[in-house]
JSON list of C-alpha atoms in Angstrom, two decimals:
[
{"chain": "A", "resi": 168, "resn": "UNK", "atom": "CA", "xyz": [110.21, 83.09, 106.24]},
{"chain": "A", "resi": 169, "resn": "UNK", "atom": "CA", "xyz": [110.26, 85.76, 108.66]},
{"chain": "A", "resi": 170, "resn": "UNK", "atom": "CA", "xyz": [111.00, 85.42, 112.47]},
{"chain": "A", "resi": 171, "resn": "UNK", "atom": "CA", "xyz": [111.53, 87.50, 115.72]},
{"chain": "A", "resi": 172, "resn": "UNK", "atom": "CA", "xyz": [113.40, 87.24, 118.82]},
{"chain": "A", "resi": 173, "resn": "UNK", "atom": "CA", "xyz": [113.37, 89.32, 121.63]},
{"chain": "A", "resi": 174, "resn": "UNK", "atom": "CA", "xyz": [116.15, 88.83, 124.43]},
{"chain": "A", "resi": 175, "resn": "UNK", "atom": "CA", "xyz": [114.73, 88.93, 127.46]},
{"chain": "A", "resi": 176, "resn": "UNK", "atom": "CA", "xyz": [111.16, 87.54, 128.57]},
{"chain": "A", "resi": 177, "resn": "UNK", "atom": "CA", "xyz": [111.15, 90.22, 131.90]},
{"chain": "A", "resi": 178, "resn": "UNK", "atom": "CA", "xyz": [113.10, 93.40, 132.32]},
{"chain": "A", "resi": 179, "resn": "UNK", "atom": "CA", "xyz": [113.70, 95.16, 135.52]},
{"chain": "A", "resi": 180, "resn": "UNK", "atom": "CA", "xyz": [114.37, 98.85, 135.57]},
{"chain": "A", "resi": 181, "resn": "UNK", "atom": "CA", "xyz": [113.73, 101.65, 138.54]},
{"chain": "A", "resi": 182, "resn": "UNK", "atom": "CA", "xyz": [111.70, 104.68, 137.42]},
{"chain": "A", "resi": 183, "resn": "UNK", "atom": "CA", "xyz": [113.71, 107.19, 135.99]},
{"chain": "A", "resi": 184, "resn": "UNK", "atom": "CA", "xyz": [116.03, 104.95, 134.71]},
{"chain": "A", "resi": 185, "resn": "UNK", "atom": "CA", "xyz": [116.54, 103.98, 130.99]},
{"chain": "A", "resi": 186, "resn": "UNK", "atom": "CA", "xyz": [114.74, 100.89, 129.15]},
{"chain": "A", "resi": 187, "resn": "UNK", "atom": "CA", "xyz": [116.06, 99.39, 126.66]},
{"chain": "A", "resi": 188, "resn": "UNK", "atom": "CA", "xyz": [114.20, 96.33, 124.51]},
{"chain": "A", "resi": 189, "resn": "UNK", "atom": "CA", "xyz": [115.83, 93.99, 122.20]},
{"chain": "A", "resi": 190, "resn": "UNK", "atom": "CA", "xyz": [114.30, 92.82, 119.21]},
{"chain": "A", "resi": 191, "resn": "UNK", "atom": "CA", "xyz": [116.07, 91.12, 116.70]},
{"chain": "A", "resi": 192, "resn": "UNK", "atom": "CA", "xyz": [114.60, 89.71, 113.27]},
{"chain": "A", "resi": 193, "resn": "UNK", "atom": "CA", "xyz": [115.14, 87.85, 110.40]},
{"chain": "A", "resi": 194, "resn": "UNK", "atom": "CA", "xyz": [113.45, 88.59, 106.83]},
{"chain": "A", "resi": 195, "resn": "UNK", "atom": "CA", "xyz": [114.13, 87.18, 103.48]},
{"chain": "A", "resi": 196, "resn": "UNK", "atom": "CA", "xyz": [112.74, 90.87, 101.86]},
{"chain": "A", "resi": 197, "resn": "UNK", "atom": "CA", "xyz": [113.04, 94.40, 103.22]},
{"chain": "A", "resi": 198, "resn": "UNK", "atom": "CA", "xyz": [111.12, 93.78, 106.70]},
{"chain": "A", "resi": 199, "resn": "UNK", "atom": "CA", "xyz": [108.30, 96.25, 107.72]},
{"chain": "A", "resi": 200, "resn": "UNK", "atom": "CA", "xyz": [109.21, 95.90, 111.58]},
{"chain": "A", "resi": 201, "resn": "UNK", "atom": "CA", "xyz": [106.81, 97.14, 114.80]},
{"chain": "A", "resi": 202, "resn": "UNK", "atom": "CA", "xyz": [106.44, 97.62, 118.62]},
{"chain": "A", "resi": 203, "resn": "UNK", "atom": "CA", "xyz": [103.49, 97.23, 120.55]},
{"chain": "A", "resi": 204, "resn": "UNK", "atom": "CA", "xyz": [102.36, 97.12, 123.87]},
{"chain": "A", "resi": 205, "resn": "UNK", "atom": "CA", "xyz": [99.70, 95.32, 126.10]},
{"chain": "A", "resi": 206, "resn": "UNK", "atom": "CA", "xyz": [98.26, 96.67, 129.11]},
{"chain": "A", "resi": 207, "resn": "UNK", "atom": "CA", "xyz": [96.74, 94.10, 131.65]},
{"chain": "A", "resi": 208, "resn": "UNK", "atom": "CA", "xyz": [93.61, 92.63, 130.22]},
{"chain": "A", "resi": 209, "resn": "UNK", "atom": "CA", "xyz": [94.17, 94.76, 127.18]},
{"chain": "A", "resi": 210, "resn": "UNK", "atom": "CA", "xyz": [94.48, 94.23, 123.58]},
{"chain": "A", "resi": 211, "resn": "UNK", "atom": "CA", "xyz": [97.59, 95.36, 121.55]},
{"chain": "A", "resi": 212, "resn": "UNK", "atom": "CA", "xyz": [98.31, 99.10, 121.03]},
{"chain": "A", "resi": 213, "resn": "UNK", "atom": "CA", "xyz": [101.00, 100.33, 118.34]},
{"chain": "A", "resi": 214, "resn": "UNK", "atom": "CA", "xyz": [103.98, 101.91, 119.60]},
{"chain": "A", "resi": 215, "resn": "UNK", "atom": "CA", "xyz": [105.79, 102.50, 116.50]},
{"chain": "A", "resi": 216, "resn": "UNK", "atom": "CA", "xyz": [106.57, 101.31, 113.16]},
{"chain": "A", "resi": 217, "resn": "UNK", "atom": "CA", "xyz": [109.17, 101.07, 110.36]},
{"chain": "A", "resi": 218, "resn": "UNK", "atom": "CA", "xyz": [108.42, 100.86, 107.22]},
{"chain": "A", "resi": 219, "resn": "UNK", "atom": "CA", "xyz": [111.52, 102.10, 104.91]},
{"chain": "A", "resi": 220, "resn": "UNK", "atom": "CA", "xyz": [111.96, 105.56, 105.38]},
{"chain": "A", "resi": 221, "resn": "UNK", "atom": "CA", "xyz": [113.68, 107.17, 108.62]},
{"chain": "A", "resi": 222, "resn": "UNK", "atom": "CA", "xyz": [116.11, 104.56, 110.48]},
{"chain": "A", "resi": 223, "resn": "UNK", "atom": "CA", "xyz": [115.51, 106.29, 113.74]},
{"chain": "A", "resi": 224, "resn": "UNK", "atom": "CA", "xyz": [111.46, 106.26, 114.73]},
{"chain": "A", "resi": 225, "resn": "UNK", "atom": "CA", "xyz": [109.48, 108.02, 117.70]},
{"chain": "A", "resi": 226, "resn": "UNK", "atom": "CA", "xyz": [106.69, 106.38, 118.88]},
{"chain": "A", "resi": 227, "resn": "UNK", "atom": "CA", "xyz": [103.96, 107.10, 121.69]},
{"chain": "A", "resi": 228, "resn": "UNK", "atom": "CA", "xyz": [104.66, 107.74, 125.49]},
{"chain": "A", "resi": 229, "resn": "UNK", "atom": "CA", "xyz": [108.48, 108.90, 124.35]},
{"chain": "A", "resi": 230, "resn": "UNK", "atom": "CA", "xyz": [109.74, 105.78, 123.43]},
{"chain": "A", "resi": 231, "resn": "UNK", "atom": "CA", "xyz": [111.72, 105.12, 120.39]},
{"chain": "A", "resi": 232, "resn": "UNK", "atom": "CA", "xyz": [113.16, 102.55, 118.58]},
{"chain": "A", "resi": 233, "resn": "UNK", "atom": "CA", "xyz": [116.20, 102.72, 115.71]},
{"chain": "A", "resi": 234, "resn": "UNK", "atom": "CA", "xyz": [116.38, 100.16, 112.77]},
{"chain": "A", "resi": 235, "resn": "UNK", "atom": "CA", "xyz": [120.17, 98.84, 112.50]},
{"chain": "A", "resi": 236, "resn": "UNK", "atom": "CA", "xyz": [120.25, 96.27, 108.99]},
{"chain": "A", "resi": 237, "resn": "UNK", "atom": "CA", "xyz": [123.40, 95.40, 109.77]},
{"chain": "A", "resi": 238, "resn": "UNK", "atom": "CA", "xyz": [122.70, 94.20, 113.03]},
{"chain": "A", "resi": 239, "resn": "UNK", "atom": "CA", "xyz": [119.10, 92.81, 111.79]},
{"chain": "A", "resi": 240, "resn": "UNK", "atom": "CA", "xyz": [118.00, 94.84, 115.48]},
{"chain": "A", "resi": 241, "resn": "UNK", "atom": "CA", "xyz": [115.00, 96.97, 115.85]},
{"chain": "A", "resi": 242, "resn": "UNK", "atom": "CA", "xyz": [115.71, 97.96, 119.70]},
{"chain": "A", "resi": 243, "resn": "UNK", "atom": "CA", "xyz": [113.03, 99.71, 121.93]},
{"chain": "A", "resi": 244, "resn": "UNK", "atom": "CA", "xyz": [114.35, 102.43, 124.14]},
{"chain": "A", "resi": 245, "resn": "UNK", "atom": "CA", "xyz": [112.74, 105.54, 126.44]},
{"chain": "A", "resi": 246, "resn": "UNK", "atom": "CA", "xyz": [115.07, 107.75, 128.18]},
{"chain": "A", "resi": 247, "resn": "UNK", "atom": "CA", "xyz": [113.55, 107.55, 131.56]},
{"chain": "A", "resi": 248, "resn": "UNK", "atom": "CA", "xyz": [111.15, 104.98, 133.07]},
{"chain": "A", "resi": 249, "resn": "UNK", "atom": "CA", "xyz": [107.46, 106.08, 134.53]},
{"chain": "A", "resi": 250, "resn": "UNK", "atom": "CA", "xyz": [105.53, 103.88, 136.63]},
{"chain": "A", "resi": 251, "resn": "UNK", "atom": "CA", "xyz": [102.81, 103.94, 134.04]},
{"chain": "A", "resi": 252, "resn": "UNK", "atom": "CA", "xyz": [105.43, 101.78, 131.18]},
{"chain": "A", "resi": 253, "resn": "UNK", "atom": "CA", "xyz": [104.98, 98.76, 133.12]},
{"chain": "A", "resi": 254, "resn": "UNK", "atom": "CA", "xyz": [103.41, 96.18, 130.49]},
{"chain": "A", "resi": 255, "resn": "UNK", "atom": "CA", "xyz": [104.21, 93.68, 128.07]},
{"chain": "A", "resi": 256, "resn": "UNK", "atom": "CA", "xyz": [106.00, 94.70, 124.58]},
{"chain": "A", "resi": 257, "resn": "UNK", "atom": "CA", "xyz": [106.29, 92.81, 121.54]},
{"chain": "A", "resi": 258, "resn": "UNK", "atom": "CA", "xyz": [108.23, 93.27, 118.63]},
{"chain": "A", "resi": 259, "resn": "UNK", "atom": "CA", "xyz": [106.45, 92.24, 114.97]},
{"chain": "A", "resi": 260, "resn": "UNK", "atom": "CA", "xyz": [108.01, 91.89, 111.43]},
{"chain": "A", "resi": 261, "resn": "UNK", "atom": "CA", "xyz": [106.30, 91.75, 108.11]},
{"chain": "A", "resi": 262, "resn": "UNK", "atom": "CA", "xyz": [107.31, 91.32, 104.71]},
{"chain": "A", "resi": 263, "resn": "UNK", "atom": "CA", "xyz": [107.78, 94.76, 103.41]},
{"chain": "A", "resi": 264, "resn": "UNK", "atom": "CA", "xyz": [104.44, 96.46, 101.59]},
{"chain": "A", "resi": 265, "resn": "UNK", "atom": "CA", "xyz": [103.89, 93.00, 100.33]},
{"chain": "A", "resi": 266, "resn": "UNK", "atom": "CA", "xyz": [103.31, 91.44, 103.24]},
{"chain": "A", "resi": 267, "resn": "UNK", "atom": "CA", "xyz": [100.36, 90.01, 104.74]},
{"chain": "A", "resi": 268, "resn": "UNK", "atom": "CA", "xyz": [101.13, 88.47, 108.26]},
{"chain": "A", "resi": 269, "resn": "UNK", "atom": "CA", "xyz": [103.01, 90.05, 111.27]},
{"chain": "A", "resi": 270, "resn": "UNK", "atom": "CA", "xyz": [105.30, 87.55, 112.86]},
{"chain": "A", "resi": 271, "resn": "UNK", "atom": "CA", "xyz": [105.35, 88.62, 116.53]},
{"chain": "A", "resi": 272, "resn": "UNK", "atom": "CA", "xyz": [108.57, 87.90, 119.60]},
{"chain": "A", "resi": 273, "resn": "UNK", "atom": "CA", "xyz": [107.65, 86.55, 122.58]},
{"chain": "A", "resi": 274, "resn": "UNK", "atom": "CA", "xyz": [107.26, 89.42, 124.29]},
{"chain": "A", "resi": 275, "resn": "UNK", "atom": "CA", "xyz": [108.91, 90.95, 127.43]},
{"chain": "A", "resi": 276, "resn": "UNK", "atom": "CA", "xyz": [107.63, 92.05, 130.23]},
{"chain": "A", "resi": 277, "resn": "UNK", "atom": "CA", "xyz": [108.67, 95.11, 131.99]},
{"chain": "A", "resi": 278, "resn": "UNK", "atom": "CA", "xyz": [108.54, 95.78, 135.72]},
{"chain": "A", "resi": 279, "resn": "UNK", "atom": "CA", "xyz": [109.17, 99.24, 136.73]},
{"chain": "A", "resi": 280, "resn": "UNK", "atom": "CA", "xyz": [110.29, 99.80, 139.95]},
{"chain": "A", "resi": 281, "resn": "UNK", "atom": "CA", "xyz": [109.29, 102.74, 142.64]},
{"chain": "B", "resi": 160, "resn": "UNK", "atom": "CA", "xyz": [89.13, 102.64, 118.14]},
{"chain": "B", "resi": 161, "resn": "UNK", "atom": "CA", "xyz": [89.65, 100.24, 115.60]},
{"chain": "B", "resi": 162, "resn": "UNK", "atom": "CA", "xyz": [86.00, 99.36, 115.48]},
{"chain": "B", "resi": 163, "resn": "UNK", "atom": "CA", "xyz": [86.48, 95.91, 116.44]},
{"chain": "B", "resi": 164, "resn": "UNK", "atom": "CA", "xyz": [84.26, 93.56, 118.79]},
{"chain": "B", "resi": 165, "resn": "UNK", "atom": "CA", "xyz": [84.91, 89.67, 120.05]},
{"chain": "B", "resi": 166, "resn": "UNK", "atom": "CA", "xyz": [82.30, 87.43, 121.45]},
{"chain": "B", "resi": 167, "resn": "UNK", "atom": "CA", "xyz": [82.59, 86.16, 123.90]},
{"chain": "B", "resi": 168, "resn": "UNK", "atom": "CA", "xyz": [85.37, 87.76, 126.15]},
{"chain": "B", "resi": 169, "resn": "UNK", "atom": "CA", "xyz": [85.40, 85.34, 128.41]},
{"chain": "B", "resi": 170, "resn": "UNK", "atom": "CA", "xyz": [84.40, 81.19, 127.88]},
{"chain": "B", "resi": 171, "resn": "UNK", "atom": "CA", "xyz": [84.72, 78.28, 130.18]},
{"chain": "B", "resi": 172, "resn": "UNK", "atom": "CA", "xyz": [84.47, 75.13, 128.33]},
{"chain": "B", "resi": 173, "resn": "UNK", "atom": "CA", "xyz": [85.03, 71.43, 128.27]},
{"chain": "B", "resi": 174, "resn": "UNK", "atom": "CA", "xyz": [87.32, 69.26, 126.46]},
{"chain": "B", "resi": 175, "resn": "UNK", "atom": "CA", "xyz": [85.87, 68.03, 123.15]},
{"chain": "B", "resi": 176, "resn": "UNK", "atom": "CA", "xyz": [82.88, 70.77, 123.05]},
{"chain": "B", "resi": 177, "resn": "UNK", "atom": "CA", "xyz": [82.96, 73.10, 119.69]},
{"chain": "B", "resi": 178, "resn": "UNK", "atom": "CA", "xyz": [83.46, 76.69, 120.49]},
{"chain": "B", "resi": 179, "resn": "UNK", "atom": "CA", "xyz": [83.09, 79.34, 118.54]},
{"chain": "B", "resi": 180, "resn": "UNK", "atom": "CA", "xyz": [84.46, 82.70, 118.55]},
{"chain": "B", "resi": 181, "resn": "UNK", "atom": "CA", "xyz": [83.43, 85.82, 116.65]},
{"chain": "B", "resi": 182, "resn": "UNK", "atom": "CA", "xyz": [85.02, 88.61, 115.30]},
{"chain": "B", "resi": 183, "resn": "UNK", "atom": "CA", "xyz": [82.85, 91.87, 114.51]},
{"chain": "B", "resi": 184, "resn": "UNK", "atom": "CA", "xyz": [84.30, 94.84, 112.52]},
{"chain": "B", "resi": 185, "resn": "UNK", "atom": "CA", "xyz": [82.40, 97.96, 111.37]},
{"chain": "B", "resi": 186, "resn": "UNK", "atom": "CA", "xyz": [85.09, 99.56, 109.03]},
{"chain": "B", "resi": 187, "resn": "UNK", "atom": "CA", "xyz": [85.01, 97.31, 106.00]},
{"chain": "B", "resi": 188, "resn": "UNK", "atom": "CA", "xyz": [88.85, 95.59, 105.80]},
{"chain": "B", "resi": 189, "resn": "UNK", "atom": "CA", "xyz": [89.20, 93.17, 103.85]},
{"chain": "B", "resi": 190, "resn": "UNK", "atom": "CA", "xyz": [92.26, 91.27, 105.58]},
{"chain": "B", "resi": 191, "resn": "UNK", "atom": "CA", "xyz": [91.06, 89.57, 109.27]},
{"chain": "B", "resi": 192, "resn": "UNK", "atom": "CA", "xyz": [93.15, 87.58, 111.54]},
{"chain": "B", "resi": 193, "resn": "UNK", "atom": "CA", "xyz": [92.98, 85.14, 114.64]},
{"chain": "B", "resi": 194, "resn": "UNK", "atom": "CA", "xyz": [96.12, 85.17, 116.37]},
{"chain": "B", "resi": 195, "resn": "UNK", "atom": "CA", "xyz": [96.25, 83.19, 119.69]},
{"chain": "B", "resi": 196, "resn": "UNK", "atom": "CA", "xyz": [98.31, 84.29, 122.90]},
{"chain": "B", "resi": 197, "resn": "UNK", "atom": "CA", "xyz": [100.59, 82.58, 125.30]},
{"chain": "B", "resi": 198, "resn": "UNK", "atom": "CA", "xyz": [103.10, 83.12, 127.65]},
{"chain": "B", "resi": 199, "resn": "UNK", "atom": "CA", "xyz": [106.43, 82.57, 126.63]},
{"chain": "B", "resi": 200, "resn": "UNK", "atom": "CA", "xyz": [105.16, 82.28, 122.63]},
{"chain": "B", "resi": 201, "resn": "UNK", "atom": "CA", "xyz": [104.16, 85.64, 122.22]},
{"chain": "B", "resi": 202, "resn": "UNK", "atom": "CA", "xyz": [101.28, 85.93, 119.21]},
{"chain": "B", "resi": 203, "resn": "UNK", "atom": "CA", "xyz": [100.95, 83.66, 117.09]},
{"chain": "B", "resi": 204, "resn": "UNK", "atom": "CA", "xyz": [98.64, 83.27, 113.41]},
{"chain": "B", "resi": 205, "resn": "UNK", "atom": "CA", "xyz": [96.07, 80.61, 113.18]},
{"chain": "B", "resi": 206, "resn": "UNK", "atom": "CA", "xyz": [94.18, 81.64, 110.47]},
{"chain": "B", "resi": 207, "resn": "UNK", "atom": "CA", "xyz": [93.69, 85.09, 108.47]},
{"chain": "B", "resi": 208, "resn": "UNK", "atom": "CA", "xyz": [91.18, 85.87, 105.69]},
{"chain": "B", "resi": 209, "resn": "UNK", "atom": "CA", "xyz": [91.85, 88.28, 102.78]},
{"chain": "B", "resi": 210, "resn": "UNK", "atom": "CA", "xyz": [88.24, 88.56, 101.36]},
{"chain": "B", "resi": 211, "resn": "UNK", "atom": "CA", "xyz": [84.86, 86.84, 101.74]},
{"chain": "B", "resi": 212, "resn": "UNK", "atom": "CA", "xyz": [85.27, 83.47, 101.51]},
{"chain": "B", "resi": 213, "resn": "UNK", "atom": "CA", "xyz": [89.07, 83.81, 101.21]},
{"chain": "B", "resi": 214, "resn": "UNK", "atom": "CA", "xyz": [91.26, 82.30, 104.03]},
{"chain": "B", "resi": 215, "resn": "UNK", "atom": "CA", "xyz": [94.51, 81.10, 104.47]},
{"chain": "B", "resi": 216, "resn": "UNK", "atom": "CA", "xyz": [96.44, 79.04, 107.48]},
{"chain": "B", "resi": 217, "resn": "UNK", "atom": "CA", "xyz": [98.56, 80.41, 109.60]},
{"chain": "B", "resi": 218, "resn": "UNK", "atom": "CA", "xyz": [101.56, 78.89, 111.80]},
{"chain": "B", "resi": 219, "resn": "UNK", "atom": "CA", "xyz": [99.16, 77.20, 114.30]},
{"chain": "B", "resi": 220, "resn": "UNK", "atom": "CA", "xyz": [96.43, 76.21, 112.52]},
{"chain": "B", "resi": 221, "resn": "UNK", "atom": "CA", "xyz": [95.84, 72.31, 113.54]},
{"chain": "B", "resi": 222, "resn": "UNK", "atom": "CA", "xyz": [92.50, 72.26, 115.50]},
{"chain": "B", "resi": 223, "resn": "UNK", "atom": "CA", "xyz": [91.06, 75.36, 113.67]},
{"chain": "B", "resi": 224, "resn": "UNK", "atom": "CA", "xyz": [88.82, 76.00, 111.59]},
{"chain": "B", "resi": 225, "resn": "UNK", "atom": "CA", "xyz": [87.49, 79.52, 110.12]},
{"chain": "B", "resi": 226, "resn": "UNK", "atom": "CA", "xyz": [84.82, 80.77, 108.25]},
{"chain": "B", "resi": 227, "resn": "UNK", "atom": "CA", "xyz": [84.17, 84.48, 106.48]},
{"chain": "B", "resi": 228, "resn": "UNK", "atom": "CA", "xyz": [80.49, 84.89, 104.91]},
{"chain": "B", "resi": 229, "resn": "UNK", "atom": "CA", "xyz": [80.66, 88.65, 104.91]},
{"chain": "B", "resi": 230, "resn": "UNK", "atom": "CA", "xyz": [83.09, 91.14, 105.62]},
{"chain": "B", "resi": 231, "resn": "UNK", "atom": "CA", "xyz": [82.25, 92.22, 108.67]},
{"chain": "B", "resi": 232, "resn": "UNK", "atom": "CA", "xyz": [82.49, 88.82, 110.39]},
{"chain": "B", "resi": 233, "resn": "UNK", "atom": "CA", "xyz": [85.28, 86.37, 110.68]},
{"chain": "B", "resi": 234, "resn": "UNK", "atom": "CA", "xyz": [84.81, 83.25, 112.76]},
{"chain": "B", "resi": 235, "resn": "UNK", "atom": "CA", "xyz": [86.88, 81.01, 115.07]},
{"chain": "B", "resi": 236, "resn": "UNK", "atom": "CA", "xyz": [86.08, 77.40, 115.65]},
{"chain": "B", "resi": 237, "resn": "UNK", "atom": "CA", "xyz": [87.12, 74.72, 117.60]},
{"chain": "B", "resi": 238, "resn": "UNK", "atom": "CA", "xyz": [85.78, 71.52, 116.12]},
{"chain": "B", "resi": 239, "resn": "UNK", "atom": "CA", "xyz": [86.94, 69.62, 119.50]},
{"chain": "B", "resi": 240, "resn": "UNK", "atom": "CA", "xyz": [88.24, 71.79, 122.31]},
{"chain": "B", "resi": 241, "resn": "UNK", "atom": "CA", "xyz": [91.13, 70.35, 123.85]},
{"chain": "B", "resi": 242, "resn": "UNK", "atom": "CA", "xyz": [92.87, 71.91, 126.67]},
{"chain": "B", "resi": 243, "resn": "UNK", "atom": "CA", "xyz": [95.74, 72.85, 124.65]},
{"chain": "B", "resi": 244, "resn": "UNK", "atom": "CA", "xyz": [93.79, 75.10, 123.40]},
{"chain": "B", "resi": 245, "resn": "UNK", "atom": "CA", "xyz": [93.16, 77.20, 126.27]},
{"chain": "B", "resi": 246, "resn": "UNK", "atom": "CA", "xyz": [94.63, 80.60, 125.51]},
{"chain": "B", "resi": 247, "resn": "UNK", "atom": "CA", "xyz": [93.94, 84.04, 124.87]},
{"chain": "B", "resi": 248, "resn": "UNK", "atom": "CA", "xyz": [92.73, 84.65, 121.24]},
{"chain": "B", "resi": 249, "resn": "UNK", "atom": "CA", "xyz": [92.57, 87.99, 119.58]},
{"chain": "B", "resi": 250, "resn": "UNK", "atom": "CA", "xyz": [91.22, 89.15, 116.47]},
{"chain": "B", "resi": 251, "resn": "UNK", "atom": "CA", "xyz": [92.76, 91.91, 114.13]},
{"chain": "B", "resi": 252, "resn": "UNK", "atom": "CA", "xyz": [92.43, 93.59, 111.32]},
{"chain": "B", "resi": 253, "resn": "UNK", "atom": "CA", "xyz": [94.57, 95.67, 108.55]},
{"chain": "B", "resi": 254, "resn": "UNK", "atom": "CA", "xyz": [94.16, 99.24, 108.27]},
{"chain": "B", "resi": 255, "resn": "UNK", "atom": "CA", "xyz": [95.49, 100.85, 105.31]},
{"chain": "B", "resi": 256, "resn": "UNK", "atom": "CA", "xyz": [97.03, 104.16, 105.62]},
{"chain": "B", "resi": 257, "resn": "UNK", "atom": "CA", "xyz": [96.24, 106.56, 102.66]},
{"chain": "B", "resi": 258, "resn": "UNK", "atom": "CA", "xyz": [95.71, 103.31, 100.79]},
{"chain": "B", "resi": 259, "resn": "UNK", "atom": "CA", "xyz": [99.14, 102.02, 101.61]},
{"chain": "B", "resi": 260, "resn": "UNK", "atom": "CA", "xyz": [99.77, 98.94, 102.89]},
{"chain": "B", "resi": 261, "resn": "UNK", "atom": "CA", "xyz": [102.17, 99.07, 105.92]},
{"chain": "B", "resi": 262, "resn": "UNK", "atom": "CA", "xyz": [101.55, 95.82, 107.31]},
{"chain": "B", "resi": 263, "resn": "UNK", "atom": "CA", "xyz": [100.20, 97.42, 110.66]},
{"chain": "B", "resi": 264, "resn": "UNK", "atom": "CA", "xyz": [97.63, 95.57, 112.58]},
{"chain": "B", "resi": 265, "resn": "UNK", "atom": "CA", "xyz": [94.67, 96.70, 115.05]},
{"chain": "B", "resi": 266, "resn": "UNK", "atom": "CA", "xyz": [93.36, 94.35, 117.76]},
{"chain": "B", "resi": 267, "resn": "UNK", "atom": "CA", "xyz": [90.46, 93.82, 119.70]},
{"chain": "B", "resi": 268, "resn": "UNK", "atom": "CA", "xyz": [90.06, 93.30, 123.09]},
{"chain": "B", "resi": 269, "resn": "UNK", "atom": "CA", "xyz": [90.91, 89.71, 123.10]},
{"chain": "B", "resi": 270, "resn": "UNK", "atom": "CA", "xyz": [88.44, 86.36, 124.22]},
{"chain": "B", "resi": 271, "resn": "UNK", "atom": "CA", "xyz": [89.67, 84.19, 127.17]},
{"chain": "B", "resi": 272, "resn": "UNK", "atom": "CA", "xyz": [89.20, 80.42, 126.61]},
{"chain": "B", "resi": 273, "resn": "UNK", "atom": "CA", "xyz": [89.77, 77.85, 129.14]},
{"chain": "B", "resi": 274, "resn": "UNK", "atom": "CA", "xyz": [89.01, 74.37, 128.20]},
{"chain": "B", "resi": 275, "resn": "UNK", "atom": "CA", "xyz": [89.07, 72.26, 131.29]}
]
């Protein structure tokens, strides 16, 4: 069974500053692991996505996000905060290339601030 | 665009009324899923469908029912709409990527339900 958690359900940060996103995960095979975001009123967009070859992955809107199997983390981070980042991101895991399901976080919530 | 359409977006209802909610797609996927949104829970499956006819339960499934007679169309239904079930529900489907499977996921535009 496969299973997310992301620490945090809000995050504060002031525009310019850094943001960083936990995600942590747990998967019995070599996890396919993702990021997405939702807008207000808006469906899910993809971010990013892991899937087995570089450790360190660049998404849209300059965010990134490194896979750490030691740690079992898949953290989101972007350098420096616009206005426009305020949404909600969620972290997903699936089984590998065999997988069928994405398991999804909770979600957290970011607020930039002016 | 993921070529994806739910009906209806938006659906006030009232507790033990069937609803149903559809899920249009014009690319020819075979995998489908209902996932259902709320605060706090993130997504979560209910059902998911790998081929006509072919569907299999998800994590919150109790309450659900869901039927796929052709590709293009996977339905949602609730047999008795409780207000438990109010949520956000969104549809999705698996893209390949030069016929690789990498387990990514495109979603419509979601369909409110509040069962009062």
């Amino acid at each position: 069974a496969q299973s997310v958690t992301q620490l945090g359900s809000h995050v504060s940060v002031s525009e310019g500053a850094l943001v960083l996103l936990r995600c942590n995960y747990s998967s019995s095979v070599p996890p396919y692991l993702f990021w997405y975001v939702q807008y207000p009123n808006q469906g899910l967009q993809l971010l990013l996505k892991y899937t087995s070859a570089a450790t360190l992955v660049k998404g849209i809107n300059g965010f990134e996000a490194e896979f750490k199997k030691s740690e079992t983390s898949f953290h989101l981070t972007k350098p420096s905060a616009h206005m426009s980042d305020a949404a909600e991101y969620f972290c997903a895991v699936s089984e590998g290339a065999a997988g069928n399901k994405l398991t999804f976080g909770g979600g957290t919530r970011v607020l930039v601030k002016p | 665009d993921a070529g994806i359409t739910q009906s209806p977006r938006h659906k006030v209802t009232e507790t033990g009324t069937p609803v149903t909610l559809r899920c249009h797609q014009t690319e020819n996927h075979r995998y489908m899923y209902w996932y259902r949104q709320d605060p706090g829970h993130g997504l979560r499956l209910i059902h998911y469908s790998y081929g006509v006819k072919d569907t299999d339960k998800g994590e919150v499934s109790d309450g659900y029912s869901v039927s796929r007679s052709k590709t293009e169309d996977f339905l949602l239904t609730l047999e008795s709409a409780t207000s438990s079930q109010t949520s956000v529900y969104f549809c999705a489907i698996r893209r390949a990527s030069s016929g690789l499977n990498t387990g990514e996921l495109f979603f419509g535009e979601g369909s409110r339900l509040t069962v009062l």
